[in-house]
mmCIF file of C-alpha atoms and ligand atoms in Angstrom:
data_model
loop_
_atom_site.group_PDB
_atom_site.id
_atom_site.type_symbol
_atom_site.label_atom_id
_atom_site.label_comp_id
_atom_site.label_asym_id
_atom_site.label_seq_id
_atom_site.Cartn_x
_atom_site.Cartn_y
_atom_site.Cartn_z
ATOM 1 C CA MET C 18 90.120 131.717 167.401
ATOM 2 C CA ASP C 19 91.802 128.463 166.326
ATOM 3 C CA TYR C 20 91.310 128.947 162.576
ATOM 4 C CA GLN C 21 93.735 126.120 161.749
ATOM 5 C CA LYS C 22 91.706 123.521 163.629
ATOM 6 C CA ILE C 23 88.501 124.895 162.152
ATOM 7 C CA LEU C 24 89.899 124.500 158.604
ATOM 8 C CA GLU C 25 90.947 120.915 159.307
ATOM 9 C CA ASP C 26 87.559 120.046 160.858
ATOM 10 C CA ILE C 27 85.737 121.626 157.924
ATOM 11 C CA TYR C 28 87.683 119.512 155.452
ATOM 12 C CA GLN C 29 86.665 116.291 157.217
ATOM 13 C CA GLU C 30 83.060 117.400 157.280
ATOM 14 C CA ILE C 31 82.851 118.241 153.576
ATOM 15 C CA LEU C 32 84.593 115.070 152.351
ATOM 16 C CA PRO C 33 81.226 113.410 151.523
ATOM 17 C CA PHE C 34 80.774 116.110 148.842
ATOM 18 C CA ALA C 35 84.155 115.448 147.217
ATOM 19 C CA ASP C 36 82.687 113.699 144.178
ATOM 20 C CA LYS C 37 79.612 115.921 143.783
ATOM 21 C CA GLY C 38 79.350 118.264 140.813
ATOM 22 C CA ALA C 39 81.471 118.504 137.685
ATOM 23 C CA GLN C 40 84.371 120.667 136.627
ATOM 24 C CA ALA C 41 83.848 123.256 133.881
ATOM 25 C CA ASP C 42 84.440 121.756 130.455
ATOM 26 C CA TYR C 43 83.124 124.486 128.148
ATOM 27 C CA ILE C 44 86.697 125.820 128.253
ATOM 28 C CA PRO C 45 88.552 122.700 127.019
ATOM 29 C CA ALA C 46 91.782 123.505 128.900
ATOM 30 C CA LEU C 47 89.870 123.527 132.209
ATOM 31 C CA ALA C 48 88.518 120.023 131.542
ATOM 32 C CA LYS C 49 92.083 118.718 131.877
ATOM 33 C CA VAL C 50 92.426 119.795 135.525
ATOM 34 C CA ASN C 51 92.329 116.982 138.100
ATOM 35 C CA PRO C 52 88.952 117.587 139.803
ATOM 36 C CA ASP C 53 89.915 115.812 143.022
ATOM 37 C CA GLN C 54 91.690 118.736 144.614
ATOM 38 C CA PHE C 55 90.890 121.063 147.480
ATOM 39 C CA GLY C 56 92.678 123.958 149.121
ATOM 40 C CA ILE C 57 91.762 126.716 151.569
ATOM 41 C CA ALA C 58 93.630 129.724 152.987
ATOM 42 C CA ILE C 59 92.805 132.515 155.428
ATOM 43 C CA LYS C 60 94.637 135.774 156.052
ATOM 44 C CA THR C 61 93.561 137.845 159.011
ATOM 45 C CA THR C 62 93.658 141.594 159.418
ATOM 46 C CA PHE C 63 96.002 140.964 162.365
ATOM 47 C CA GLY C 64 98.606 139.492 160.001
ATOM 48 C CA GLU C 65 98.026 135.791 160.689
ATOM 49 C CA ALA C 66 97.906 133.185 157.927
ATOM 50 C CA TYR C 67 96.282 129.736 157.968
ATOM 51 C CA SER C 68 95.921 127.206 155.205
ATOM 52 C CA TYR C 69 95.118 123.560 154.591
ATOM 53 C CA MET C 70 95.545 120.979 151.829
ATOM 54 C CA GLN C 71 96.448 122.292 148.342
ATOM 55 C CA ALA C 72 96.481 125.954 149.289
ATOM 56 C CA GLN C 73 99.663 126.625 147.308
ATOM 57 C CA THR C 74 98.513 125.011 144.064
ATOM 58 C CA ARG C 75 97.707 127.574 141.409
ATOM 59 C CA PHE C 76 94.454 127.325 139.445
ATOM 60 C CA SER C 77 92.560 129.373 136.884
ATOM 61 C CA ILE C 78 90.927 132.252 138.750
ATOM 62 C CA GLN C 79 88.442 132.932 135.903
ATOM 63 C CA SER C 80 85.676 135.310 137.066
ATOM 64 C CA ILE C 81 87.483 136.160 140.294
ATOM 65 C CA SER C 82 89.591 138.391 138.017
ATOM 66 C CA LYS C 83 86.492 140.565 137.552
ATOM 67 C CA VAL C 84 86.940 141.938 141.070
ATOM 68 C CA PHE C 85 90.489 143.061 140.270
ATOM 69 C CA ALA C 86 89.330 144.663 137.013
ATOM 70 C CA LEU C 87 86.499 146.440 138.856
ATOM 71 C CA ALA C 88 88.936 147.761 141.478
ATOM 72 C CA MET C 89 91.160 149.217 138.737
ATOM 73 C CA ALA C 90 88.171 150.678 136.881
ATOM 74 C CA LEU C 91 86.703 152.246 140.042
ATOM 75 C CA SER C 92 90.055 153.797 140.832
ATOM 76 C CA LEU C 93 90.359 155.244 137.313
ATOM 77 C CA GLU C 94 86.731 156.332 136.720
ATOM 78 C CA GLY C 95 85.208 156.850 140.144
ATOM 79 C CA GLU C 96 81.413 157.000 140.255
ATOM 80 C CA ASP C 97 81.280 157.706 136.488
ATOM 81 C CA LEU C 98 81.885 153.990 136.031
ATOM 82 C CA TRP C 99 78.224 153.345 136.817
ATOM 83 C CA LYS C 100 77.231 155.178 133.641
ATOM 84 C CA ILE C 101 78.582 152.284 131.563
ATOM 85 C CA VAL C 102 77.718 149.353 133.834
ATOM 86 C CA GLY C 103 74.950 148.859 136.423
ATOM 87 C CA LYS C 104 75.199 147.571 139.992
ATOM 88 C CA GLU C 105 72.048 145.522 140.371
ATOM 89 C CA PRO C 106 72.025 141.732 140.723
ATOM 90 C CA SER C 107 71.062 140.030 137.489
ATOM 91 C CA GLY C 108 69.385 136.866 138.759
ATOM 92 C CA THR C 109 70.594 135.283 135.531
ATOM 93 C CA ALA C 110 73.587 133.131 134.552
ATOM 94 C CA PHE C 111 76.984 134.809 134.185
ATOM 95 C CA ASN C 112 76.903 134.448 130.389
ATOM 96 C CA SER C 113 73.219 135.175 129.793
ATOM 97 C CA LEU C 114 72.189 137.366 126.838
ATOM 98 C CA ILE C 115 68.514 137.843 127.694
ATOM 99 C CA GLN C 116 68.737 140.926 129.929
ATOM 100 C CA LEU C 117 71.385 142.528 127.784
ATOM 101 C CA GLU C 118 69.096 142.674 124.789
ATOM 102 C CA VAL C 119 66.119 143.968 126.770
ATOM 103 C CA GLU C 120 68.243 146.604 128.519
ATOM 104 C CA LYS C 121 69.821 147.876 125.287
ATOM 105 C CA GLY C 122 73.334 146.695 125.973
ATOM 106 C CA LYS C 123 73.889 148.206 129.444
ATOM 107 C CA PRO C 124 75.176 145.287 131.565
ATOM 108 C CA ARG C 125 73.411 144.812 134.904
ATOM 109 C CA ASN C 126 76.639 144.628 136.904
ATOM 110 C CA PRO C 127 80.436 144.325 136.559
ATOM 111 C CA PHE C 128 80.536 140.607 137.425
ATOM 112 C CA ILE C 129 78.382 139.112 134.700
ATOM 113 C CA ASN C 130 80.454 138.555 131.542
ATOM 114 C CA ALA C 131 78.883 141.506 129.704
ATOM 115 C CA GLY C 132 79.815 143.879 132.544
ATOM 116 C CA ALA C 133 83.366 142.588 132.775
ATOM 117 C CA ILE C 134 83.786 142.891 128.995
ATOM 118 C CA VAL C 135 82.674 146.546 129.097
ATOM 119 C CA ILE C 136 85.184 147.133 131.894
ATOM 120 C CA ALA C 137 87.923 145.376 129.895
ATOM 121 C CA ASP C 138 87.154 147.743 127.018
ATOM 122 C CA MET C 139 87.311 150.739 129.347
ATOM 123 C CA LEU C 140 90.704 149.624 130.730
ATOM 124 C CA MET C 141 91.994 149.179 127.170
ATOM 125 C CA SER C 142 90.978 152.748 126.324
ATOM 126 C CA ARG C 143 92.576 154.155 129.464
ATOM 127 C CA LEU C 144 95.820 152.183 129.729
ATOM 128 C CA GLU C 145 98.825 152.080 127.427
ATOM 129 C CA ASP C 146 99.634 148.434 128.184
ATOM 130 C CA PRO C 147 96.553 146.878 129.855
ATOM 131 C CA ASP C 148 98.018 143.339 129.950
ATOM 132 C CA ALA C 149 101.088 144.492 131.844
ATOM 133 C CA GLU C 150 99.132 146.899 134.079
ATOM 134 C CA PHE C 151 96.697 144.200 135.127
ATOM 135 C CA LEU C 152 99.522 141.850 136.075
ATOM 136 C CA LYS C 153 101.375 144.593 137.934
ATOM 137 C CA PHE C 154 98.251 145.289 139.966
ATOM 138 C CA ILE C 155 97.557 141.688 140.981
ATOM 139 C CA ARG C 156 101.218 140.981 141.664
ATOM 140 C CA GLU C 157 101.337 143.859 144.101
ATOM 141 C CA LEU C 158 98.015 142.878 145.700
ATOM 142 C CA SER C 159 99.064 139.239 146.161
ATOM 143 C CA GLY C 160 102.706 139.917 146.974
ATOM 144 C CA SER C 161 103.668 137.297 144.346
ATOM 145 C CA GLU C 162 105.888 138.556 141.572
ATOM 146 C CA ASP C 163 105.430 135.522 139.343
ATOM 147 C CA VAL C 164 101.623 135.363 139.193
ATOM 148 C CA GLY C 165 100.744 135.373 135.479
ATOM 149 C CA TYR C 166 98.480 134.534 132.568
ATOM 150 C CA ASN C 167 98.010 131.004 131.273
ATOM 151 C CA LEU C 168 97.897 131.711 127.559
ATOM 152 C CA GLU C 169 96.875 128.141 126.730
ATOM 153 C CA VAL C 170 93.713 128.575 128.824
ATOM 154 C CA ALA C 171 93.021 131.995 127.258
ATOM 155 C CA GLU C 172 93.414 130.590 123.749
ATOM 156 C CA SER C 173 91.296 127.553 124.595
ATOM 157 C CA GLU C 174 88.508 129.841 125.794
ATOM 158 C CA ARG C 175 88.782 131.990 122.655
ATOM 159 C CA GLU C 176 88.381 128.948 120.430
ATOM 160 C CA LYS C 177 85.092 127.988 122.066
ATOM 161 C CA GLY C 178 84.019 131.479 123.124
ATOM 162 C CA TYR C 179 80.836 131.620 121.070
ATOM 163 C CA LEU C 180 78.645 133.054 123.843
ATOM 164 C CA ASN C 181 81.125 135.755 124.807
ATOM 165 C CA ALA C 182 81.456 136.619 121.108
ATOM 166 C CA ALA C 183 77.656 137.002 120.947
ATOM 167 C CA ILE C 184 77.738 139.195 124.066
ATOM 168 C CA ILE C 185 80.424 141.538 122.744
ATOM 169 C CA ASN C 186 78.709 141.813 119.361
ATOM 170 C CA LEU C 187 75.476 142.850 121.081
ATOM 171 C CA LEU C 188 77.438 145.341 123.196
ATOM 172 C CA LYS C 189 79.154 146.750 120.086
ATOM 173 C CA HIS C 190 75.812 147.023 118.276
ATOM 174 C CA HIS C 191 74.594 149.256 121.109
ATOM 175 C CA GLY C 192 77.718 151.442 120.905
ATOM 176 C CA ARG C 193 79.087 150.276 124.231
ATOM 177 C CA ILE C 194 82.501 149.025 123.077
ATOM 178 C CA GLN C 195 85.132 151.501 121.872
ATOM 179 C CA ASN C 196 87.967 149.145 120.853
ATOM 180 C CA ASP C 197 88.310 146.294 118.371
ATOM 181 C CA ILE C 198 86.081 143.470 119.657
ATOM 182 C CA GLU C 199 88.637 140.702 119.052
ATOM 183 C CA ASN C 200 91.255 142.601 121.062
ATOM 184 C CA VAL C 201 88.839 143.308 123.912
ATOM 185 C CA LEU C 202 87.735 139.668 124.075
ATOM 186 C CA MET C 203 91.352 138.477 124.128
ATOM 187 C CA PHE C 204 92.174 140.861 126.996
ATOM 188 C CA TYR C 205 89.093 139.605 128.873
ATOM 189 C CA PHE C 206 90.114 135.942 128.300
ATOM 190 C CA ARG C 207 93.667 136.684 129.464
ATOM 191 C CA MET C 208 92.405 138.258 132.692
ATOM 192 C CA CYS C 209 90.254 135.169 133.309
ATOM 193 C CA SER C 210 93.231 132.888 132.605
ATOM 194 C CA VAL C 211 95.359 134.217 135.476
ATOM 195 C CA GLU C 212 96.509 131.453 137.797
ATOM 196 C CA MET C 213 96.787 131.988 141.533
ATOM 197 C CA SER C 214 96.785 129.802 144.627
ATOM 198 C CA CYS C 215 94.401 130.072 147.585
ATOM 199 C CA GLU C 216 97.213 131.631 149.624
ATOM 200 C CA GLU C 217 97.848 134.258 146.931
ATOM 201 C CA LEU C 218 94.154 135.008 146.498
ATOM 202 C CA ALA C 219 93.576 135.337 150.250
ATOM 203 C CA GLN C 220 96.503 137.786 150.414
ATOM 204 C CA ALA C 221 95.168 139.765 147.435
ATOM 205 C CA PHE C 222 91.649 139.992 148.888
ATOM 206 C CA LEU C 223 92.935 141.082 152.281
ATOM 207 C CA ALA C 224 93.171 144.499 150.603
ATOM 208 C CA PHE C 225 89.361 144.533 150.395
ATOM 209 C CA THR C 226 89.070 144.246 154.194
ATOM 210 C CA ASN C 227 90.371 147.813 154.439
ATOM 211 C CA TYR C 228 93.090 146.705 156.891
ATOM 212 C CA ARG C 229 95.270 149.439 155.413
ATOM 213 C CA PRO C 230 94.648 152.274 152.916
ATOM 214 C CA PHE C 231 94.095 150.780 149.451
ATOM 215 C CA ASP C 232 97.040 151.893 147.307
ATOM 216 C CA PHE C 233 98.502 149.207 145.019
ATOM 217 C CA ALA C 234 100.537 149.829 141.867
ATOM 218 C CA GLY C 235 99.180 153.385 141.819
ATOM 219 C CA TYR C 236 95.520 152.331 142.078
ATOM 220 C CA ARG C 237 93.902 154.001 145.071
ATOM 221 C CA LEU C 238 90.457 153.426 146.556
ATOM 222 C CA SER C 239 88.913 155.235 149.524
ATOM 223 C CA SER C 240 87.421 153.105 152.305
ATOM 224 C CA SER C 241 84.019 154.200 151.055
ATOM 225 C CA LYS C 242 84.829 152.769 147.590
ATOM 226 C CA ILE C 243 85.993 149.525 149.229
ATOM 227 C CA LYS C 244 82.654 149.375 151.038
ATOM 228 C CA ARG C 245 80.870 149.747 147.699
ATOM 229 C CA LEU C 246 83.029 147.121 146.022
ATOM 230 C CA ASN C 247 82.160 144.680 148.797
ATOM 231 C CA ALA C 248 78.485 145.589 148.398
ATOM 232 C CA VAL C 249 78.609 144.663 144.707
ATOM 233 C CA MET C 250 80.357 141.368 145.567
ATOM 234 C CA GLN C 251 77.627 140.633 148.102
ATOM 235 C CA THR C 252 74.746 141.290 145.720
ATOM 236 C CA CYS C 253 76.248 140.165 142.396
ATOM 237 C CA GLY C 254 79.284 137.931 143.096
ATOM 238 C CA PHE C 255 77.474 134.629 142.537
ATOM 239 C CA TYR C 256 75.081 135.479 139.700
ATOM 240 C CA ASP C 257 71.833 133.532 140.074
ATOM 241 C CA GLU C 258 73.154 132.047 143.319
ATOM 242 C CA ALA C 259 73.968 135.364 145.026
ATOM 243 C CA GLY C 260 70.991 135.014 147.363
ATOM 244 C CA GLU C 261 71.921 131.451 148.289
ATOM 245 C CA PHE C 262 75.544 132.382 149.003
ATOM 246 C CA THR C 263 74.428 135.303 151.155
ATOM 247 C CA TYR C 264 71.968 133.033 152.966
ATOM 248 C CA LEU C 265 74.444 130.221 153.608
ATOM 249 C CA VAL C 266 77.714 132.120 154.068
ATOM 250 C CA GLY C 267 76.891 135.742 154.820
ATOM 251 C CA LEU C 268 80.031 137.311 153.357
ATOM 252 C CA PRO C 269 80.761 139.326 150.222
ATOM 253 C CA GLY C 270 82.608 137.119 147.767
ATOM 254 C CA LYS C 271 83.309 136.099 144.205
ATOM 255 C CA SER C 272 83.476 132.760 142.438
ATOM 256 C CA GLY C 273 85.110 131.517 139.247
ATOM 257 C CA VAL C 274 84.492 128.483 137.044
ATOM 258 C CA GLY C 275 88.017 127.275 137.818
ATOM 259 C CA GLY C 276 86.474 126.248 141.168
ATOM 260 C CA GLY C 277 87.828 129.115 143.251
ATOM 261 C CA ILE C 278 85.787 131.243 145.672
ATOM 262 C CA VAL C 279 87.071 134.195 147.677
ATOM 263 C CA ALA C 280 85.184 135.932 150.448
ATOM 264 C CA VAL C 281 85.879 138.860 152.729
ATOM 265 C CA HIS C 282 84.980 139.490 156.349
ATOM 266 C CA PRO C 283 85.508 143.268 156.302
ATOM 267 C CA ALA C 284 86.749 143.416 159.910
ATOM 268 C CA HIS C 285 88.563 140.122 160.380
ATOM 269 C CA TYR C 286 89.810 138.125 157.407
ATOM 270 C CA SER C 287 89.844 137.186 153.759
ATOM 271 C CA VAL C 288 89.455 133.561 152.737
ATOM 272 C CA ALA C 289 90.060 131.692 149.483
ATOM 273 C CA VAL C 290 88.918 128.151 148.798
ATOM 274 C CA TRP C 291 89.309 125.999 145.698
ATOM 275 C CA SER C 292 87.890 122.751 144.429
ATOM 276 C CA PRO C 293 87.164 122.256 140.706
ATOM 277 C CA ARG C 294 83.816 120.446 140.840
ATOM 278 C CA LEU C 295 80.990 122.953 140.300
ATOM 279 C CA ASN C 296 77.263 122.984 140.962
ATOM 280 C CA SER C 297 74.732 123.809 138.242
ATOM 281 C CA LYS C 298 75.236 127.564 138.771
ATOM 282 C CA GLY C 299 78.978 127.354 138.158
ATOM 283 C CA ASN C 300 80.110 127.627 141.794
ATOM 284 C CA SER C 301 82.422 125.157 143.591
ATOM 285 C CA VAL C 302 80.440 122.569 145.558
ATOM 286 C CA MET C 303 83.088 121.968 148.230
ATOM 287 C CA GLY C 304 83.986 125.664 148.257
ATOM 288 C CA MET C 305 80.419 126.740 149.077
ATOM 289 C CA LYS C 306 80.152 124.082 151.807
ATOM 290 C CA ALA C 307 83.515 125.021 153.321
ATOM 291 C CA LEU C 308 82.612 128.704 153.556
ATOM 292 C CA GLU C 309 79.185 127.946 154.989
ATOM 293 C CA LEU C 310 80.841 125.935 157.764
ATOM 294 C CA LEU C 311 83.565 128.553 158.287
ATOM 295 C CA THR C 312 81.115 131.333 159.120
ATOM 296 C CA THR C 313 79.010 128.913 161.179
ATOM 297 C CA TYR C 314 81.913 127.706 163.343
ATOM 298 C CA THR C 315 83.661 131.075 163.704
ATOM 299 C CA GLN C 316 80.348 132.955 164.031
ATOM 300 C CA GLU C 317 82.078 135.567 161.896
ATOM 301 C CA SER C 318 79.885 136.698 159.037
ATOM 302 C CA ILE C 319 78.609 140.197 158.342
ATOM 303 C CA PHE C 320 75.153 139.308 159.635
HETATM 304 O O1 LIG I 417 83.751 134.096 130.316
HETATM 305 C C1 LIG I 417 83.716 132.997 130.863
HETATM 306 O O2 LIG I 417 82.813 132.211 130.629
HETATM 307 C C2 LIG I 417 84.830 132.612 131.820
HETATM 308 N N1 LIG I 417 86.078 133.131 131.379
HETATM 309 C C3 LIG I 417 84.561 133.097 133.223
HETATM 310 C C4 LIG I 417 83.286 132.557 133.804
HETATM 311 C C5 LIG I 417 83.271 132.459 135.292
HETATM 312 O O3 LIG I 417 84.247 132.198 135.931
HETATM 313 C C6 LIG I 417 81.928 132.591 135.903
HETATM 314 N N2 LIG I 417 81.962 132.428 137.328
HETATM 315 N N3 LIG I 417 81.529 131.569 138.033
#
């Protein structure tokens, strides 16, 4: 398969969408990013690597970090994790409060903000130095020792984080947060602020193809747990656009409001794409198009 040519062809084909959508501006630091950027990278389970355009430029991974946090939590808690967070798609926006109130503070899944905040709290209870542990884990997954937090982005999100503050207060009211809410929120914002490139993200997500036993920085997951993690990405990774992403792309994946999307073909490859302009559901316009074309041209999706 000539993945390189396919990536280059895809880029030409999606150029008409380059000015569609708008970058996230509810986190002021993200509004400063030049929206006219695009990168894509593939890593195959056979050890090949392909990339095109700005695949080495780092960007804010935002909600993509929720997959890393879930992997750590699943490794630490096993199936007990599902007592504190559900695994059903929400059909609502990533920062919605509606369901959370009706369902008495049990988040629908680990990828909506409420679910990721509960997981952040759990990691804080379990780990001596959660900030350092989280970095150690993603550095080992990505093979990049200098991947790190962007504290300006984290602070910028804290300053305007009214919705997440409402979410964690509701969670605390229902007895679902053990630690100080300000500290938990800050840890959550730091995880979201991590900056990685498409090449680093594709490398990190190769671990979720099960190409080798999952054992990174002491966090182990059986192949059955990896299957389940992919299942949750498939059903919940794109919030109220999870059905559309499954329909168009047909791969488990996860998006972030920094404009990144990662997806996994469990047998063949991981792919990361980035372009800051988002659609109304918070997912990268060019990223969605690129992945739709990738699985169309390669005929490699899980369906
Ligand atoms: O909590 C937030 O709003 C952001 N830190 C993350 C949101 C996000 O990336 C949603 N995904 N598309």
